[in-house]
XYZ file of C-alpha atoms in Angstrom:
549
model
C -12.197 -47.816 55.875
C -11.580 -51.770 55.529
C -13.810 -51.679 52.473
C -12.097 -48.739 50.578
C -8.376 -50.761 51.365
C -10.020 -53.795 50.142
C -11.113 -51.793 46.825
C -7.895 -50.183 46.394
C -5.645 -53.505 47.288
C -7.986 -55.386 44.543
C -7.264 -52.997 41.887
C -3.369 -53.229 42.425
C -4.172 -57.058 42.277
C -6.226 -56.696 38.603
C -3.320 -53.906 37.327
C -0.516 -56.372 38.474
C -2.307 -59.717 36.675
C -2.767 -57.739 33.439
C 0.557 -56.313 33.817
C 2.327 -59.582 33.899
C 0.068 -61.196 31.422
C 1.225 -62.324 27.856
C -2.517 -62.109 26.514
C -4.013 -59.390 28.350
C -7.355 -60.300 26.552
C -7.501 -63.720 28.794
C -8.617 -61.340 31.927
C -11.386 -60.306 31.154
C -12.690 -60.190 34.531
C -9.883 -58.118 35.798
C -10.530 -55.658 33.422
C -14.369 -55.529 34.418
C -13.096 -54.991 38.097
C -11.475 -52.347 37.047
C -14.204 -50.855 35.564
C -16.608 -51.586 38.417
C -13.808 -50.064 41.072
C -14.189 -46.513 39.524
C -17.655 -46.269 41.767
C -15.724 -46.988 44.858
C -13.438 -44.641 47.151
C -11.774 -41.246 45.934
C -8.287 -43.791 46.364
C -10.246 -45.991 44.171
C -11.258 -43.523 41.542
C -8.075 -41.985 41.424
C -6.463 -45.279 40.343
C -9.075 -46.523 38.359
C -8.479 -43.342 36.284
C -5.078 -44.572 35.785
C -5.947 -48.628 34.970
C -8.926 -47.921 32.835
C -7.244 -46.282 29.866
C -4.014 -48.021 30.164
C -5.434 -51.275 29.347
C -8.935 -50.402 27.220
C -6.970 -50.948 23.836
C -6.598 -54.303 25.310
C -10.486 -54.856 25.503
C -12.126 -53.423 22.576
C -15.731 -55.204 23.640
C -15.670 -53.359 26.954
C -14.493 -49.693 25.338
C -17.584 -48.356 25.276
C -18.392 -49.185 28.923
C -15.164 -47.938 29.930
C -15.264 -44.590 28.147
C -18.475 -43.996 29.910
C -17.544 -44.773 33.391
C -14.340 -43.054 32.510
C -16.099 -39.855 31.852
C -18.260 -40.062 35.153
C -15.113 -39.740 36.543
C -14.371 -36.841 34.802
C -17.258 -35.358 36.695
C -16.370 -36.178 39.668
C -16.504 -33.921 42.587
C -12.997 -34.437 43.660
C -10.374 -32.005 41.497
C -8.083 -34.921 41.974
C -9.759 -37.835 40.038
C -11.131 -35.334 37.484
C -7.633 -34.159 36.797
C -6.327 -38.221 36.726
C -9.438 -38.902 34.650
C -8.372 -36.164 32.112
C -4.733 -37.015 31.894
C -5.588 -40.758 30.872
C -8.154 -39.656 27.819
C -5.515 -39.714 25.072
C -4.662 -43.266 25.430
C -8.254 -44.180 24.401
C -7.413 -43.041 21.108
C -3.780 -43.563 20.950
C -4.350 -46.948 19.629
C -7.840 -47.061 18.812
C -7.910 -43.576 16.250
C -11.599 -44.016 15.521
C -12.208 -42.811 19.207
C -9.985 -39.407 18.154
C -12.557 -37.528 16.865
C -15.528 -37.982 20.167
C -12.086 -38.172 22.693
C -11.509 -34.273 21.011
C -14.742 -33.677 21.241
C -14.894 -34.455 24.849
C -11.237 -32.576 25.758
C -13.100 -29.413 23.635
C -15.870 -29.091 25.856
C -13.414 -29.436 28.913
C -11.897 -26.459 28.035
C -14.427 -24.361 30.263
C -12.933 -25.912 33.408
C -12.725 -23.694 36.523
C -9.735 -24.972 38.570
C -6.516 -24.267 37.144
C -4.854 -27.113 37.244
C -7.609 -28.759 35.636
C -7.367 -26.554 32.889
C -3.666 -27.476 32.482
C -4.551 -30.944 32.324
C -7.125 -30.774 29.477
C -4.514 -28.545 27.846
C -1.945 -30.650 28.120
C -4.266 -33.779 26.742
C -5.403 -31.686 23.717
C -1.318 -31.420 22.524
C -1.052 -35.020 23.139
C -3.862 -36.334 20.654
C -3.292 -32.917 18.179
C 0.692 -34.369 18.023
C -1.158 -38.336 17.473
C -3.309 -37.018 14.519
C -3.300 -33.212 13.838
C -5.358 -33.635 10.855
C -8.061 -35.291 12.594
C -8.149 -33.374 16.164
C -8.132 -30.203 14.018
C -11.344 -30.627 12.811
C -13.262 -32.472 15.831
C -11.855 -29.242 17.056
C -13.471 -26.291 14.702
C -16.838 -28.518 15.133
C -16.893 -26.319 18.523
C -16.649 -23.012 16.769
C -18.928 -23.125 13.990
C -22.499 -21.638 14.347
C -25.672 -24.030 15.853
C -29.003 -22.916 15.972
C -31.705 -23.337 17.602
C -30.915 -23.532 21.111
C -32.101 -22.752 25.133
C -30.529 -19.936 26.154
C -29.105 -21.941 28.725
C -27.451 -24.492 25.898
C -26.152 -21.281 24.002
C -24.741 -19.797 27.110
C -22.795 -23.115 27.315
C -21.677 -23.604 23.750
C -20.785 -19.529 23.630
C -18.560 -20.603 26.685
C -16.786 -23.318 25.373
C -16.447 -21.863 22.014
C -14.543 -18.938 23.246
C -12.496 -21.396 25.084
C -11.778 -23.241 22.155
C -10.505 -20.503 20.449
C -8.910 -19.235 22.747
C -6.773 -22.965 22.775
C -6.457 -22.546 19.053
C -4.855 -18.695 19.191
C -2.243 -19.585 22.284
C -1.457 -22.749 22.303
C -1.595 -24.144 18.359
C -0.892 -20.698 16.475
C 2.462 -20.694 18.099
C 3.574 -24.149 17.375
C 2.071 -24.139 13.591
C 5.638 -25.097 12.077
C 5.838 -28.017 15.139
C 1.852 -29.403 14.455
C 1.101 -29.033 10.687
C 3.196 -31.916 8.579
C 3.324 -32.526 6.062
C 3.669 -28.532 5.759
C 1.397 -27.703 2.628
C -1.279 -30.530 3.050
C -2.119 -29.469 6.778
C -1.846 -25.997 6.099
C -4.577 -26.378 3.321
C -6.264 -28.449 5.782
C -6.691 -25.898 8.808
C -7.086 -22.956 5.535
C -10.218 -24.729 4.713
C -11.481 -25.099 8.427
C -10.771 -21.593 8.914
C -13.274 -20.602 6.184
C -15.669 -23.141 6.608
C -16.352 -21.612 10.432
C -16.240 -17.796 9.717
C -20.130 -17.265 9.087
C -20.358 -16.529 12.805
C -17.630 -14.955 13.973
C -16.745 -11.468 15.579
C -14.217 -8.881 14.594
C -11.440 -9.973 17.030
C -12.520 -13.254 16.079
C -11.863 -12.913 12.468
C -8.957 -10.786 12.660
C -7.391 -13.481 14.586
C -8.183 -16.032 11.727
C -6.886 -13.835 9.475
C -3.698 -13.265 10.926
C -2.985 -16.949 11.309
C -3.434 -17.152 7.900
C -1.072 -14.611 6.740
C 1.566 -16.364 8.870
C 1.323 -19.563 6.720
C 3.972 -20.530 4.961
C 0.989 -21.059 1.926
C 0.692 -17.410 1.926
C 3.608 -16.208 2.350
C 5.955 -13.684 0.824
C 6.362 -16.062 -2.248
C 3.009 -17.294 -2.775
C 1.410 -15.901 -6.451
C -1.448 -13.410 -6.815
C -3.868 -15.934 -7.371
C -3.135 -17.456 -3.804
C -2.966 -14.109 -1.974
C -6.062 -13.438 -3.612
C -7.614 -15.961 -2.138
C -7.371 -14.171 1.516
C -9.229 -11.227 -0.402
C -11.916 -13.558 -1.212
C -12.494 -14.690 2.421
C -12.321 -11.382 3.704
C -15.006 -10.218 0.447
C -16.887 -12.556 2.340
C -16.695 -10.869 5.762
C -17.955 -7.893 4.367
C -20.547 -9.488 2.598
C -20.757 -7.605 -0.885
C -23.148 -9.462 -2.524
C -25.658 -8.244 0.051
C -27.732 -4.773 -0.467
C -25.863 -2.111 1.809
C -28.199 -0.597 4.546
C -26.885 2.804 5.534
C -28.829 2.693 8.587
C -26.630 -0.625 9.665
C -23.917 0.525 11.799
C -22.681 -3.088 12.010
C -22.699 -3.809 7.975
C -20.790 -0.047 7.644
C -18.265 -1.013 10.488
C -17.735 -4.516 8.994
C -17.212 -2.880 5.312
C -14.606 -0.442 6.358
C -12.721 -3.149 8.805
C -12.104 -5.423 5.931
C -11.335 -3.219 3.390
C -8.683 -1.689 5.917
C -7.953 -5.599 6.079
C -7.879 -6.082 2.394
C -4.925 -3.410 1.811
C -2.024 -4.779 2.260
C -3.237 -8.073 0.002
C -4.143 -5.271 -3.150
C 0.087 -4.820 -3.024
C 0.834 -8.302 -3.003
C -0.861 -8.441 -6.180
C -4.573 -9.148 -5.423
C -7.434 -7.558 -7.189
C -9.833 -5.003 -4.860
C -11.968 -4.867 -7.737
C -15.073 -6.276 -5.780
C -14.183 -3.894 -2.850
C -13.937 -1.115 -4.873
C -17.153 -1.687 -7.092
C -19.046 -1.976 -3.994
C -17.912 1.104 -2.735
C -18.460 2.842 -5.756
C -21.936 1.352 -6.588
C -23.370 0.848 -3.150
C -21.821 3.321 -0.853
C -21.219 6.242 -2.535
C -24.845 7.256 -3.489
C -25.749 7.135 0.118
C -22.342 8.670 1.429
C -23.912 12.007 2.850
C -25.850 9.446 5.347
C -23.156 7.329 6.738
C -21.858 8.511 10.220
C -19.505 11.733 10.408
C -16.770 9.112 11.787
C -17.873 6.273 8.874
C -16.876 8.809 6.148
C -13.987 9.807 7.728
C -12.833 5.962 8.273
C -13.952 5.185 4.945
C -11.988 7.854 2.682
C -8.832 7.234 4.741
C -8.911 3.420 3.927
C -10.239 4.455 0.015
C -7.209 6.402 0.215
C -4.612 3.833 0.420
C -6.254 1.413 -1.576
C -6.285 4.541 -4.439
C -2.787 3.508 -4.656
C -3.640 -0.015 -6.284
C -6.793 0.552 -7.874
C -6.765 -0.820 -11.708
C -7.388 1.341 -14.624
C -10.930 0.588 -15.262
C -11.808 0.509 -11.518
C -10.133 4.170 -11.408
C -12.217 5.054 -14.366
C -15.451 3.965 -12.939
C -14.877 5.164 -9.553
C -13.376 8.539 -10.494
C -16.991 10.556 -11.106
C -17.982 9.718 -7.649
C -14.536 10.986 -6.000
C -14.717 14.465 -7.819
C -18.367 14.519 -7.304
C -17.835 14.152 -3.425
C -14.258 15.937 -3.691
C -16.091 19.165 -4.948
C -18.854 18.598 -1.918
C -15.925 19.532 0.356
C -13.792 22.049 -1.214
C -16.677 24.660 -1.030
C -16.625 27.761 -3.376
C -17.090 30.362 -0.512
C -14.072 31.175 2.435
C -16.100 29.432 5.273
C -14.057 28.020 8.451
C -15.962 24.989 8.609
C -14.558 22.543 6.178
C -12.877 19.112 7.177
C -9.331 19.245 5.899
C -8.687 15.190 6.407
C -11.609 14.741 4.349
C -10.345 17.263 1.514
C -6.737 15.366 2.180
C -8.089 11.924 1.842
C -10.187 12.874 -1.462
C -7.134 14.602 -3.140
C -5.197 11.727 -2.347
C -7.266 8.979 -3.781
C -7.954 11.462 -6.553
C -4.235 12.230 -7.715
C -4.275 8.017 -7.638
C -7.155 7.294 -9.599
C -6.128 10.014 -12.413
C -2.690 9.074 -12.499
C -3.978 5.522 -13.817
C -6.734 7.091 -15.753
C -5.552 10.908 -16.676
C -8.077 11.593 -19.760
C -10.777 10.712 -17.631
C -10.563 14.488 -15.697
C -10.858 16.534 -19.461
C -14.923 15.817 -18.892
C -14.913 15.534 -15.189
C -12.312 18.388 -14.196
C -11.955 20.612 -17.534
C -8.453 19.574 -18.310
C -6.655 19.051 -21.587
C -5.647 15.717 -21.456
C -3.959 14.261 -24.559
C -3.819 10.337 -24.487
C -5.353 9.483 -28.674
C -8.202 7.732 -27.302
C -11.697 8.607 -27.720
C -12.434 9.055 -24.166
C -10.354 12.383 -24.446
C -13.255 14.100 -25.710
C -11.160 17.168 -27.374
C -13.621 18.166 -29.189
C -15.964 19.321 -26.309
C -16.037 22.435 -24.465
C -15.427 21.596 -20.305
C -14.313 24.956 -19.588
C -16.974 25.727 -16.611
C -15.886 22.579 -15.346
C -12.385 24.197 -15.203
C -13.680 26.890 -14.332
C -15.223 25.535 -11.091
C -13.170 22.957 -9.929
C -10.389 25.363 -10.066
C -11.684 28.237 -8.046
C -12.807 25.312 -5.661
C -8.899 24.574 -5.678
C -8.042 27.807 -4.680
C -10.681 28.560 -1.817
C -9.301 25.397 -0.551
C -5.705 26.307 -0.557
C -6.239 30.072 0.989
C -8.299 28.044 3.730
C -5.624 25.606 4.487
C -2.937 28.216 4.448
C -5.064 30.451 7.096
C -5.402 27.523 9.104
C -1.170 26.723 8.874
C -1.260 30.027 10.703
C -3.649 29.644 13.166
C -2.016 26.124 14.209
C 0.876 27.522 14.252
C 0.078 30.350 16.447
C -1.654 28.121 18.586
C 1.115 25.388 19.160
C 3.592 29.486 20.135
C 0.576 29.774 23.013
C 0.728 25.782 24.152
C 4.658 25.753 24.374
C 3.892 28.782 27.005
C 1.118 27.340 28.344
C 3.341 23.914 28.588
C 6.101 26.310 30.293
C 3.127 27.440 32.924
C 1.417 23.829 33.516
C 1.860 22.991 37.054
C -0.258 19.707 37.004
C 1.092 16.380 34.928
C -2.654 16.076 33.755
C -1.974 19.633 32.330
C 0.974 18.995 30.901
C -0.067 15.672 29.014
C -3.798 17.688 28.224
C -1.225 20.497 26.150
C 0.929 17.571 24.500
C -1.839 16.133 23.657
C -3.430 18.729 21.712
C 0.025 19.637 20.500
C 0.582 16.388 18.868
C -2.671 16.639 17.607
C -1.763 20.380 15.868
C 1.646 18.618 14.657
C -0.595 16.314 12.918
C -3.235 18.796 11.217
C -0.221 20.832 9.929
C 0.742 18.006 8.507
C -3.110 17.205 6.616
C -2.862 20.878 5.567
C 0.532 20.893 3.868
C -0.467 17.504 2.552
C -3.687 19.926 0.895
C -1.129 22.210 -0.575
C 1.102 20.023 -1.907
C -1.352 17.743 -3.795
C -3.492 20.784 -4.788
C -0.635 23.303 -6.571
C 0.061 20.745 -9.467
C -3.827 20.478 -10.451
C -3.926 24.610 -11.378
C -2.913 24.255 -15.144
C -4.965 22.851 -18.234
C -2.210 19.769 -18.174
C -1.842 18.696 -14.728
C 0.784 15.952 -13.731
C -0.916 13.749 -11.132
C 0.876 11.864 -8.313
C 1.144 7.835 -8.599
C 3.458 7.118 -6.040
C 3.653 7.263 -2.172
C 6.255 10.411 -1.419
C 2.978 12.433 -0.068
C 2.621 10.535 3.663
C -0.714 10.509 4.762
C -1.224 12.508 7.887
C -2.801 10.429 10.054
C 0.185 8.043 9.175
C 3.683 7.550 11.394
C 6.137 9.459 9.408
C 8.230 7.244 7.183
C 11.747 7.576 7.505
C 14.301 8.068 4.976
C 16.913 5.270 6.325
C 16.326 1.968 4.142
C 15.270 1.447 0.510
C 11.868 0.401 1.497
C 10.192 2.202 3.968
C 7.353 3.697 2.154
C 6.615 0.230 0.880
C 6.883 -0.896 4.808
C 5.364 2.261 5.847
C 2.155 1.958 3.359
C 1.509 -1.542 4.300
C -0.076 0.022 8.112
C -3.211 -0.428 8.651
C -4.800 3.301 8.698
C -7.817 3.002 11.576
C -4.957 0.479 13.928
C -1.610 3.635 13.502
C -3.705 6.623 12.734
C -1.706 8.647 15.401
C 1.855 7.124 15.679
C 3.229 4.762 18.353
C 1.038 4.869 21.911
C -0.506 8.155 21.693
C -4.166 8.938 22.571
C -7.087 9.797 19.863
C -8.085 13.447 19.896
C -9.388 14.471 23.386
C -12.870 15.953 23.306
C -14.063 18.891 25.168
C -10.234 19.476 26.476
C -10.098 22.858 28.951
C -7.713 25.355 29.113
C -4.661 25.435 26.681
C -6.523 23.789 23.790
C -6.575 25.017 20.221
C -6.369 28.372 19.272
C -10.194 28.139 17.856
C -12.681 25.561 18.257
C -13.281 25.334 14.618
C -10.128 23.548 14.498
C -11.275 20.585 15.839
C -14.323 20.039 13.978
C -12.242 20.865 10.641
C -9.638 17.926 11.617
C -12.572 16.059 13.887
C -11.791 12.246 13.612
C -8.283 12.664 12.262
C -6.413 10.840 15.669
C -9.644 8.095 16.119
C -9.110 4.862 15.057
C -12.352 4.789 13.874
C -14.531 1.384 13.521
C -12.449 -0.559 11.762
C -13.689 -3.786 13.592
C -12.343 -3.238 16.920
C -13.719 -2.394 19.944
C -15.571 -6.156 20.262
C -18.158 -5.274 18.431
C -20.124 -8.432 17.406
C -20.817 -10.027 14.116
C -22.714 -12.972 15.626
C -25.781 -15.056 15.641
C -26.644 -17.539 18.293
C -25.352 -21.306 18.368
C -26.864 -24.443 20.796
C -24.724 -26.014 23.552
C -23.803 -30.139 23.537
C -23.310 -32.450 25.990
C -19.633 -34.178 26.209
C -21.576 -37.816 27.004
């Protein structure tokens, strides 16, 4: 007990002589003391973990020896001196910046800790050195986020660890003070931009969305940035879905990935961005092999092609137009069957009415119509009339199907408003609004059929450009306000596909469900949110731990 007072009354002795002194670099010894006192008593630790840093800057021969006993007491049993040990890393850098970068490094790796007040610290030492030199904390930083190979999977367990801890620093506590951190403005916004894409190789959906978002929120990209900048977003999300790879049909994860960032891509293509690449992909890669993606891919996939329809260029509607009638006249079949998919048919008339408004003499050879623009490409001169012929009767099965099933739903929401009336059970009673809502809904996908199928019936049709036919798997846009439809387009599809908090489609529901089962399979899908990069599926590889020494 003598010995530990000793230790502890000699410390107060060395802080109190450099204290006082005018050249702190004339005691030497004290400092060495100091140093040497850190292997004494918890008492001792604890204020050697205050002495150490506060005078290292002083010492510059002896930093390196006090940085490492410094960070043995960072791993010391007792919370306390690990917490004072922590608190006192920023001032090894504060004067000495070319310590910033391993003194990140370190804090980075501490992010993992288990005791929360420990945590806290390590937070609250991060801020401290990010607010001494953003620039350079930032990327000693993203070094813990970017893919390592060749690892134990003991050393990846580690790194995975403090990489998600790391980010998970980045998204809560630097997001939110971006306007605070990054100054100047534009130069440290460019700055984190170009860590951002230089550690996306390895990242997961969540992951990138995140990334993404942040991005969007800078000021670089905002809502007065030019096309060429916006388009730059595009680009790192063309890189996500990795288009200049072969497309495997049989890879769930490539299919998922594709469909999450074209969803992502959208609302970028009305800012003024090209989806050219997107859209050539689709068209080229995807479309041959369409009939083998999952039922629930090709449902996600023609509701995003649907709303990017609306922005598609002229040639890109020319080129990808074949493919969409080809695949359009797959689902309107030429016989009255009951087992059709009406949000397909929806989503295919939609982009369709798109693409030939941009592009309308391209449907004389594809369609049979009489198309008069002066160009070549009108193809007068050739006889299309069993193309008419076809694509028209296919029209009109379509329409008597879709007006059948407007009856039947409607019949069937007469019997759940009685059955509602009769439930005695709240699990009833949200089971019947449920399926209600989800009747409301394929009404809606039906009329949508109608409407966008009645002005294609004549030689000369006049096809929709504009957004006045709302989706159905979309909230509907209301009329107050001069740019909701704008505001109302810009949604993600697969992340609002059934309004505010409501539930996907239920499968295999009771009692007091649709009027026939072939309803659901004809509008299966239509509530899911589909892929679209959520549900934490991974787009990883492995990485390899460090130590913080």
């Amino acid at each position: 007990m003598a010995d530990a007072t000793d230790d502890i009354d000699k410390l107060y002795e060395f802080g109190e002589r450099l204290n006082d002194a005018k050249d702190k670099s004339e005691h030497r010894q004290d400092y060495e003391g100091i140093i040497a006192a850190a292997n004494g008593s918890v008492k001792a630790k604890q204020l050697a973990a205050q002495l150490i840093p506060k005078f290292v800057k002083f010492f510059p021969e002896l930093a390196e020896q006090a940085l490492d006993q410094h960070l043995n007491l960072i791993e010391d049993h007792e919370l306390g001196v690990r917490v004072q040990a922590i608190r006192g890393l920023p001032l090894f850098c504060k004067d000495t910046p070319e310590q910033l970068t391993k003194i990140v490094d370190i804090l980075g790796q501490l992010l993992i800790a288990g005791e929360n007040v420990e945590r806290d610290a390590v937070h609250k030492a991060l801020m401290t050195v990010l607010r001494q030199d953003v620039k350079t904390s930032l990327t000693a930083l993203f070094k813990h986020i970017g893919s390592i190979e060749d690892q134990s999977a003991e050393d990846f367990s580690t790194w995975d660890s403090i990489r998600k801890k790391v980010l998970l620093f980045l998204r809560d506590k630097v997001f939110p003070l971006k306007t605070e951190l990054l100054v100047p403005q534009e130069l440290m916004e460019r700055h984190i931009t170009t860590l951002v894409k230089q550690n996306l190789q390895d990242v997961t959906a969540s992951e990138f969305k995140m990334f993404m978002d942040f991005l969007k929120s800078l000021s670089l990209f905002g809502h007065k940035a030019p096309a060429e900048r916006i388009q730059e977003l595009v680009e790192i999300i063309e890189g996500q879905a990795d288009l200049d790879a072969q497309f495997n049909v049989s890879d769930a994860d490539h299919i998922e990935r594709f469909i999450s960032c074209l969803s992502m891509t959208f609302p970028f293509f009305k800012r003024g961005a090209s989806g050219s690449k997107f859209l050539n992909y689709l068209n080229k890669q995807i479309m041959p092999v369409f009939d083998k993606l999952p039922e629930q891919g090709k449902l996600d996939l023609l509701k995003n092609l649907a709303e990017c329809s609306l922005c598609a260029t002229t040639q890109d509607s020319r080129q990808l137009l074949p493919s969409v009638v080809q695949l359009l006249k797959k689902y309107m079949v030429r016989r009255k069957i009951e087992e059709i998919n009406y949000t397909c048919i929806e989503c295919l008339l939609y982009t369709f009415h798109h693409l030939a408004h941009k592009t309308p003499n391209a449907t004389n050879s594809l369609c049979g119509y009489k198309i008069v623009t002066g160009q070549p490409s009108d193809r007068l001169g050739e006889d299309f009339s069993e193309q008419y012929k076809d694509f028209t009767e296919r029209l009109s099965i379509v329409e008597d199907l879709a007006r059948a099933m407007i009856k039947k739903l409607t019949q069937g929401m007469a019997d759940q408003n009685k059955a509602l009336a009769a439930a005695k059970t709240e699990e009833e009673k949200d089971a019947i609004k449920t399926q209600k809502q989800n009747a409301t809904f394929a009404l809606r996908a039906c009329n949508n059929i109608l409407a966008m199928t009645q002005p294609l019936n004549t030689k000369t049709p006049k096809f929709t450009g504009d957004q006045k036919t709302n989706l159905s798997w979309k909230e509907a846009v209301k009329p107050s306000g001069p740019s909701t439809a704008t505001v109302a387009g810009q949604k993600r599809p697969a992340a609002t596909t059934n309004g505010s908090n409501n539930n996907p489609l239920k499968k295999g529901r009771g009692a007091g469900g649709m009027q026939h089962q072939l309803v659901n399979k004809a509008f299966s899908g239509i509530y899911d949110s589909g892929s679209s990069g959520r549900g934490g599926r991974s787009w990883r590889g492995r990485g390899r731990g460090r130590s913080y020494h």
